[in-house]
Amino acid sequence: MLSSLNNFDHHLFLAIHHFRCGILDWLMPWVSNRWIWIPLYAILFFILWKRFGKQMLLIAATITLLVLASDQTANFLKDHVKRARPCADPAFAHEQIYTPLGCGGEYGFVSGHAANSAAIAVFLFLLSGNFSGFAPARNRKWWLLLFPWALLICWSRIYLGVHFPFDVLCGMFVGISCGIIFFVFYKKLVPVLR
């Protein structure tokens, strides 16, 4: 069973990775670059600050701890599962793997990019809900755009040859779990600190 899942994952990786397009070859390294998203983070923090004021300090601290937790969970799993990245996997030695950003570390399960982007998207989307007092339902649809953003980052990791699809899928699961846990933690802290 594990062998067939691994084979499926390898075939899916090759199908996604070998679907080359000039514009995507240029775009995906930018999408995968963490620093390119700083303007988006600044806009999100400004919107949150306008709505929450002083409470923004707690939100910023929670998001910082959230990213740290999702990232370190991904690193822990990489170090213990020790699944090679596609660009470092001997099974792909005969394949042409496109890695414009290099291979990264030796191990890829789970994707830290996927975990972090999914964690941020889930936490902020939950924060935007009516039950958090954040925004009316009609404005919440804009926060749904965080999910295509997270999926684009996840896809870039496969396209750039540094993660298998299951690395990304499991990274998203880690991020979603962290996002939910930290939102519950945040909701418990807010009444205590008021």
PDB file of C-alpha atoms in Angstrom:
ATOM      1  CA  MET A   1       0.000   0.000   0.000  1.00  0.00           C
ATOM      2  CA  LEU A   2       2.757   2.449   0.988  1.00  0.00           C
ATOM      3  CA  SER A   3       4.658   1.522  -2.165  1.00  0.00           C
ATOM      4  CA  SER A   4       1.652   2.262  -4.402  1.00  0.00           C
ATOM      5  CA  LEU A   5       1.058   5.598  -2.642  1.00  0.00           C
ATOM      6  CA  ASN A   6       4.712   6.450  -3.173  1.00  0.00           C
ATOM      7  CA  ASN A   7       4.486   5.511  -6.864  1.00  0.00           C
ATOM      8  CA  PHE A   8       1.338   7.591  -7.262  1.00  0.00           C
ATOM      9  CA  ASP A   9       3.060  10.527  -5.547  1.00  0.00           C
ATOM     10  CA  HIS A  10       6.077  10.180  -7.879  1.00  0.00           C
ATOM     11  CA  HIS A  11       3.887  10.070 -10.995  1.00  0.00           C
ATOM     12  CA  LEU A  12       1.825  13.032  -9.829  1.00  0.00           C
ATOM     13  CA  PHE A  13       5.009  14.977  -9.121  1.00  0.00           C
ATOM     14  CA  LEU A  14       6.332  14.318 -12.641  1.00  0.00           C
ATOM     15  CA  ALA A  15       3.001  15.329 -14.213  1.00  0.00           C
ATOM     16  CA  ILE A  16       2.959  18.637 -12.329  1.00  0.00           C
ATOM     17  CA  HIS A  17       6.685  19.323 -12.507  1.00  0.00           C
ATOM     18  CA  HIS A  18       7.076  18.563 -16.218  1.00  0.00           C
ATOM     19  CA  PHE A  19       4.175  20.814 -17.186  1.00  0.00           C
ATOM     20  CA  ARG A  20       6.560  23.643 -18.142  1.00  0.00           C
ATOM     21  CA  CYS A  21       5.536  27.118 -19.199  1.00  0.00           C
ATOM     22  CA  GLY A  22       7.831  30.094 -19.770  1.00  0.00           C
ATOM     23  CA  ILE A  23       5.806  32.521 -17.673  1.00  0.00           C
ATOM     24  CA  LEU A  24       5.542  30.009 -14.814  1.00  0.00           C
ATOM     25  CA  ASP A  25       9.282  29.313 -14.992  1.00  0.00           C
ATOM     26  CA  TRP A  26       9.750  33.024 -14.322  1.00  0.00           C
ATOM     27  CA  LEU A  27       6.874  33.451 -11.832  1.00  0.00           C
ATOM     28  CA  MET A  28       7.184  30.417  -9.554  1.00  0.00           C
ATOM     29  CA  PRO A  29      10.574  31.325  -8.033  1.00  0.00           C
ATOM     30  CA  TRP A  30       9.012  34.656  -7.047  1.00  0.00           C
ATOM     31  CA  VAL A  31       5.900  32.976  -5.609  1.00  0.00           C
ATOM     32  CA  SER A  32       8.095  30.662  -3.545  1.00  0.00           C
ATOM     33  CA  ASN A  33      10.222  33.517  -2.181  1.00  0.00           C
ATOM     34  CA  ARG A  34       9.072  34.351   1.363  1.00  0.00           C
ATOM     35  CA  TRP A  35      10.293  37.951   1.160  1.00  0.00           C
ATOM     36  CA  ILE A  36       8.167  38.836  -1.891  1.00  0.00           C
ATOM     37  CA  TRP A  37       5.038  38.602   0.263  1.00  0.00           C
ATOM     38  CA  ILE A  38       6.095  41.286   2.778  1.00  0.00           C
ATOM     39  CA  PRO A  39       3.814  43.945   1.157  1.00  0.00           C
ATOM     40  CA  LEU A  40       0.840  41.555   1.481  1.00  0.00           C
ATOM     41  CA  TYR A  41       1.679  40.907   5.153  1.00  0.00           C
ATOM     42  CA  ALA A  42       1.979  44.669   5.752  1.00  0.00           C
ATOM     43  CA  ILE A  43      -1.466  45.271   4.208  1.00  0.00           C
ATOM     44  CA  LEU A  44      -3.024  42.460   6.261  1.00  0.00           C
ATOM     45  CA  PHE A  45      -1.453  43.757   9.470  1.00  0.00           C
ATOM     46  CA  PHE A  46      -2.708  47.283   8.697  1.00  0.00           C
ATOM     47  CA  ILE A  47      -6.262  45.987   8.136  1.00  0.00           C
ATOM     48  CA  LEU A  48      -6.108  44.001  11.370  1.00  0.00           C
ATOM     49  CA  TRP A  49      -4.684  46.977  13.296  1.00  0.00           C
ATOM     50  CA  LYS A  50      -7.504  49.237  11.992  1.00  0.00           C
ATOM     51  CA  ARG A  51     -10.077  46.738  13.240  1.00  0.00           C
ATOM     52  CA  PHE A  52      -8.507  45.490  16.479  1.00  0.00           C
ATOM     53  CA  GLY A  53      -6.327  48.388  17.696  1.00  0.00           C
ATOM     54  CA  LYS A  54      -4.367  47.395  20.811  1.00  0.00           C
ATOM     55  CA  GLN A  55      -5.506  43.799  20.492  1.00  0.00           C
ATOM     56  CA  MET A  56      -3.300  43.675  17.376  1.00  0.00           C
ATOM     57  CA  LEU A  57      -0.297  43.033  19.650  1.00  0.00           C
ATOM     58  CA  LEU A  58      -1.887  39.773  20.784  1.00  0.00           C
ATOM     59  CA  ILE A  59      -2.779  38.874  17.188  1.00  0.00           C
ATOM     60  CA  ALA A  60       0.787  39.597  16.005  1.00  0.00           C
ATOM     61  CA  ALA A  61       2.240  37.521  18.858  1.00  0.00           C
ATOM     62  CA  THR A  62      -0.166  34.667  18.074  1.00  0.00           C
ATOM     63  CA  ILE A  63       0.707  34.729  14.351  1.00  0.00           C
ATOM     64  CA  THR A  64       4.428  34.776  15.182  1.00  0.00           C
ATOM     65  CA  LEU A  65       4.057  31.744  17.465  1.00  0.00           C
ATOM     66  CA  LEU A  66       1.789  30.082  14.887  1.00  0.00           C
ATOM     67  CA  VAL A  67       4.380  30.375  12.103  1.00  0.00           C
ATOM     68  CA  LEU A  68       7.132  29.239  14.462  1.00  0.00           C
ATOM     69  CA  ALA A  69       5.075  26.190  15.519  1.00  0.00           C
ATOM     70  CA  SER A  70       4.098  25.170  11.968  1.00  0.00           C
ATOM     71  CA  ASP A  71       7.647  25.696  10.687  1.00  0.00           C
ATOM     72  CA  GLN A  72       9.288  23.757  13.517  1.00  0.00           C
ATOM     73  CA  THR A  73       6.742  20.937  13.217  1.00  0.00           C
ATOM     74  CA  ALA A  74       7.632  20.682   9.521  1.00  0.00           C
ATOM     75  CA  ASN A  75      11.359  20.659  10.362  1.00  0.00           C
ATOM     76  CA  PHE A  76      10.838  18.028  13.063  1.00  0.00           C
ATOM     77  CA  LEU A  77       9.025  15.765  10.583  1.00  0.00           C
ATOM     78  CA  LYS A  78      11.719  16.320   7.918  1.00  0.00           C
ATOM     79  CA  ASP A  79      14.446  15.313  10.375  1.00  0.00           C
ATOM     80  CA  HIS A  80      12.601  12.194  11.564  1.00  0.00           C
ATOM     81  CA  VAL A  81      10.852  10.908   8.428  1.00  0.00           C
ATOM     82  CA  LYS A  82      13.932  11.599   6.233  1.00  0.00           C
ATOM     83  CA  ARG A  83      12.128  11.428   2.915  1.00  0.00           C
ATOM     84  CA  ALA A  84      14.348  12.767   0.145  1.00  0.00           C
ATOM     85  CA  ARG A  85      13.226  15.736  -1.898  1.00  0.00           C
ATOM     86  CA  PRO A  86      12.569  14.981  -5.600  1.00  0.00           C
ATOM     87  CA  CYS A  87      15.757  16.840  -6.542  1.00  0.00           C
ATOM     88  CA  ALA A  88      17.739  14.673  -4.076  1.00  0.00           C
ATOM     89  CA  ASP A  89      15.923  11.363  -4.667  1.00  0.00           C
ATOM     90  CA  PRO A  90      18.095   8.738  -6.419  1.00  0.00           C
ATOM     91  CA  ALA A  91      14.951   7.417  -8.153  1.00  0.00           C
ATOM     92  CA  PHE A  92      14.906  10.664 -10.145  1.00  0.00           C
ATOM     93  CA  ALA A  93      18.585  10.728 -11.087  1.00  0.00           C
ATOM     94  CA  HIS A  94      17.640  10.058 -14.748  1.00  0.00           C
ATOM     95  CA  GLU A  95      14.931  12.761 -14.752  1.00  0.00           C
ATOM     96  CA  GLN A  96      15.447  16.402 -15.643  1.00  0.00           C
ATOM     97  CA  ILE A  97      14.388  18.168 -12.425  1.00  0.00           C
ATOM     98  CA  TYR A  98      14.090  21.948 -12.775  1.00  0.00           C
ATOM     99  CA  THR A  99      15.403  23.590  -9.580  1.00  0.00           C
ATOM    100  CA  PRO A 100      16.164  27.278 -10.223  1.00  0.00           C
ATOM    101  CA  LEU A 101      16.340  27.960  -6.467  1.00  0.00           C
ATOM    102  CA  GLY A 102      18.504  24.928  -5.723  1.00  0.00           C
ATOM    103  CA  CYS A 103      17.370  21.796  -3.979  1.00  0.00           C
ATOM    104  CA  GLY A 104      17.150  23.111  -0.415  1.00  0.00           C
ATOM    105  CA  GLY A 105      17.827  20.618   2.341  1.00  0.00           C
ATOM    106  CA  GLU A 106      18.106  16.918   1.717  1.00  0.00           C
ATOM    107  CA  TYR A 107      14.674  16.047   3.131  1.00  0.00           C
ATOM    108  CA  GLY A 108      11.284  17.343   2.072  1.00  0.00           C
ATOM    109  CA  PHE A 109       8.522  15.701   4.125  1.00  0.00           C
ATOM    110  CA  VAL A 110       6.706  17.921   5.078  1.00  0.00           C
ATOM    111  CA  SER A 111       6.842  21.236   3.230  1.00  0.00           C
ATOM    112  CA  GLY A 112       7.462  24.171   5.559  1.00  0.00           C
ATOM    113  CA  HIS A 113       6.183  26.625   2.929  1.00  0.00           C
ATOM    114  CA  ALA A 114       2.915  24.686   2.717  1.00  0.00           C
ATOM    115  CA  ALA A 115       2.590  24.451   6.501  1.00  0.00           C
ATOM    116  CA  ASN A 116       3.248  28.150   7.085  1.00  0.00           C
ATOM    117  CA  SER A 117       1.020  29.504   4.314  1.00  0.00           C
ATOM    118  CA  ALA A 118      -1.878  27.181   5.254  1.00  0.00           C
ATOM    119  CA  ALA A 119      -1.509  28.103   8.942  1.00  0.00           C
ATOM    120  CA  ILE A 120      -1.659  31.847   8.201  1.00  0.00           C
ATOM    121  CA  ALA A 121      -4.589  31.454   5.783  1.00  0.00           C
ATOM    122  CA  VAL A 122      -6.668  29.372   8.206  1.00  0.00           C
ATOM    123  CA  PHE A 123      -5.934  31.534  11.252  1.00  0.00           C
ATOM    124  CA  LEU A 124      -6.751  34.810   9.471  1.00  0.00           C
ATOM    125  CA  PHE A 125      -9.858  33.365   7.832  1.00  0.00           C
ATOM    126  CA  LEU A 126     -11.158  32.131  11.184  1.00  0.00           C
ATOM    127  CA  LEU A 127     -10.340  35.514  12.709  1.00  0.00           C
ATOM    128  CA  SER A 128     -12.435  37.175   9.998  1.00  0.00           C
ATOM    129  CA  GLY A 129     -15.588  35.217  10.875  1.00  0.00           C
ATOM    130  CA  ASN A 130     -18.739  36.700  12.338  1.00  0.00           C
ATOM    131  CA  PHE A 131     -18.259  34.760  15.546  1.00  0.00           C
ATOM    132  CA  SER A 132     -14.991  36.639  16.180  1.00  0.00           C
ATOM    133  CA  GLY A 133     -16.678  40.018  15.796  1.00  0.00           C
ATOM    134  CA  PHE A 134     -14.264  40.859  12.991  1.00  0.00           C
ATOM    135  CA  ALA A 135     -16.348  41.704   9.943  1.00  0.00           C
ATOM    136  CA  PRO A 136     -19.799  41.336   8.457  1.00  0.00           C
ATOM    137  CA  ALA A 137     -20.300  38.202   6.349  1.00  0.00           C
ATOM    138  CA  ARG A 138     -20.272  40.198   3.102  1.00  0.00           C
ATOM    139  CA  ASN A 139     -16.646  41.242   3.751  1.00  0.00           C
ATOM    140  CA  ARG A 140     -15.507  37.787   4.759  1.00  0.00           C
ATOM    141  CA  LYS A 141     -15.363  36.625   1.112  1.00  0.00           C
ATOM    142  CA  TRP A 142     -12.215  38.731   0.601  1.00  0.00           C
ATOM    143  CA  TRP A 143     -10.447  36.700   3.260  1.00  0.00           C
ATOM    144  CA  LEU A 144     -11.150  33.569   1.192  1.00  0.00           C
ATOM    145  CA  LEU A 145      -8.436  34.856  -1.191  1.00  0.00           C
ATOM    146  CA  LEU A 146      -5.885  33.694   1.372  1.00  0.00           C
ATOM    147  CA  PHE A 147      -6.590  30.098   0.331  1.00  0.00           C
ATOM    148  CA  PRO A 148      -5.676  30.501  -3.382  1.00  0.00           C
ATOM    149  CA  TRP A 149      -2.573  32.386  -2.171  1.00  0.00           C
ATOM    150  CA  ALA A 150      -1.587  29.426   0.042  1.00  0.00           C
ATOM    151  CA  LEU A 151      -2.347  26.929  -2.767  1.00  0.00           C
ATOM    152  CA  LEU A 152      -0.225  28.930  -5.209  1.00  0.00           C
ATOM    153  CA  ILE A 153       2.729  28.757  -2.820  1.00  0.00           C
ATOM    154  CA  CYS A 154       2.166  25.002  -2.403  1.00  0.00           C
ATOM    155  CA  TRP A 155       2.028  24.443  -6.158  1.00  0.00           C
ATOM    156  CA  SER A 156       5.236  26.444  -6.629  1.00  0.00           C
ATOM    157  CA  ARG A 157       7.106  24.006  -4.378  1.00  0.00           C
ATOM    158  CA  ILE A 158       6.188  21.073  -6.643  1.00  0.00           C
ATOM    159  CA  TYR A 159       6.765  23.073  -9.827  1.00  0.00           C
ATOM    160  CA  LEU A 160      10.245  24.048  -8.605  1.00  0.00           C
ATOM    161  CA  GLY A 161      11.169  20.412  -7.950  1.00  0.00           C
ATOM    162  CA  VAL A 162      11.740  20.662  -4.206  1.00  0.00           C
ATOM    163  CA  HIS A 163       8.683  18.791  -2.895  1.00  0.00           C
ATOM    164  CA  PHE A 164       6.498  15.853  -3.814  1.00  0.00           C
ATOM    165  CA  PRO A 165       2.713  16.468  -3.785  1.00  0.00           C
ATOM    166  CA  PHE A 166       2.283  14.436  -0.565  1.00  0.00           C
ATOM    167  CA  ASP A 167       4.989  16.580   1.113  1.00  0.00           C
ATOM    168  CA  VAL A 168       2.869  19.611   0.282  1.00  0.00           C
ATOM    169  CA  LEU A 169      -0.459  17.980   1.176  1.00  0.00           C
ATOM    170  CA  CYS A 170       0.823  16.849   4.571  1.00  0.00           C
ATOM    171  CA  GLY A 171       2.430  20.268   5.101  1.00  0.00           C
ATOM    172  CA  MET A 172      -0.972  21.837   4.475  1.00  0.00           C
ATOM    173  CA  PHE A 173      -2.514  19.453   7.018  1.00  0.00           C
ATOM    174  CA  VAL A 174       0.095  20.543   9.605  1.00  0.00           C
ATOM    175  CA  GLY A 175      -0.619  24.201   8.811  1.00  0.00           C
ATOM    176  CA  ILE A 176      -4.400  23.830   8.928  1.00  0.00           C
ATOM    177  CA  SER A 177      -4.134  22.022  12.287  1.00  0.00           C
ATOM    178  CA  CYS A 178      -1.831  24.713  13.699  1.00  0.00           C
ATOM    179  CA  GLY A 179      -4.103  27.474  12.377  1.00  0.00           C
ATOM    180  CA  ILE A 180      -7.151  25.990  14.118  1.00  0.00           C
ATOM    181  CA  ILE A 181      -5.290  25.259  17.382  1.00  0.00           C
ATOM    182  CA  PHE A 182      -3.805  28.756  17.563  1.00  0.00           C
ATOM    183  CA  PHE A 183      -7.153  30.375  16.761  1.00  0.00           C
ATOM    184  CA  VAL A 184      -8.778  28.470  19.640  1.00  0.00           C
ATOM    185  CA  PHE A 185      -5.833  29.502  21.857  1.00  0.00           C
ATOM    186  CA  TYR A 186      -6.242  33.140  20.762  1.00  0.00           C
ATOM    187  CA  LYS A 187     -10.020  33.091  21.447  1.00  0.00           C
ATOM    188  CA  LYS A 188      -9.377  31.739  24.974  1.00  0.00           C
ATOM    189  CA  LEU A 189      -6.780  34.444  25.687  1.00  0.00           C
ATOM    190  CA  VAL A 190      -8.798  37.464  24.513  1.00  0.00           C
ATOM    191  CA  PRO A 191     -11.338  37.487  27.395  1.00  0.00           C
ATOM    192  CA  VAL A 192      -8.574  36.884  29.949  1.00  0.00           C
ATOM    193  CA  LEU A 193      -6.517  39.877  28.741  1.00  0.00           C
ATOM    194  CA  ARG A 194      -9.421  42.358  28.519  1.00  0.00           C
TER     195      ARG A 194
END
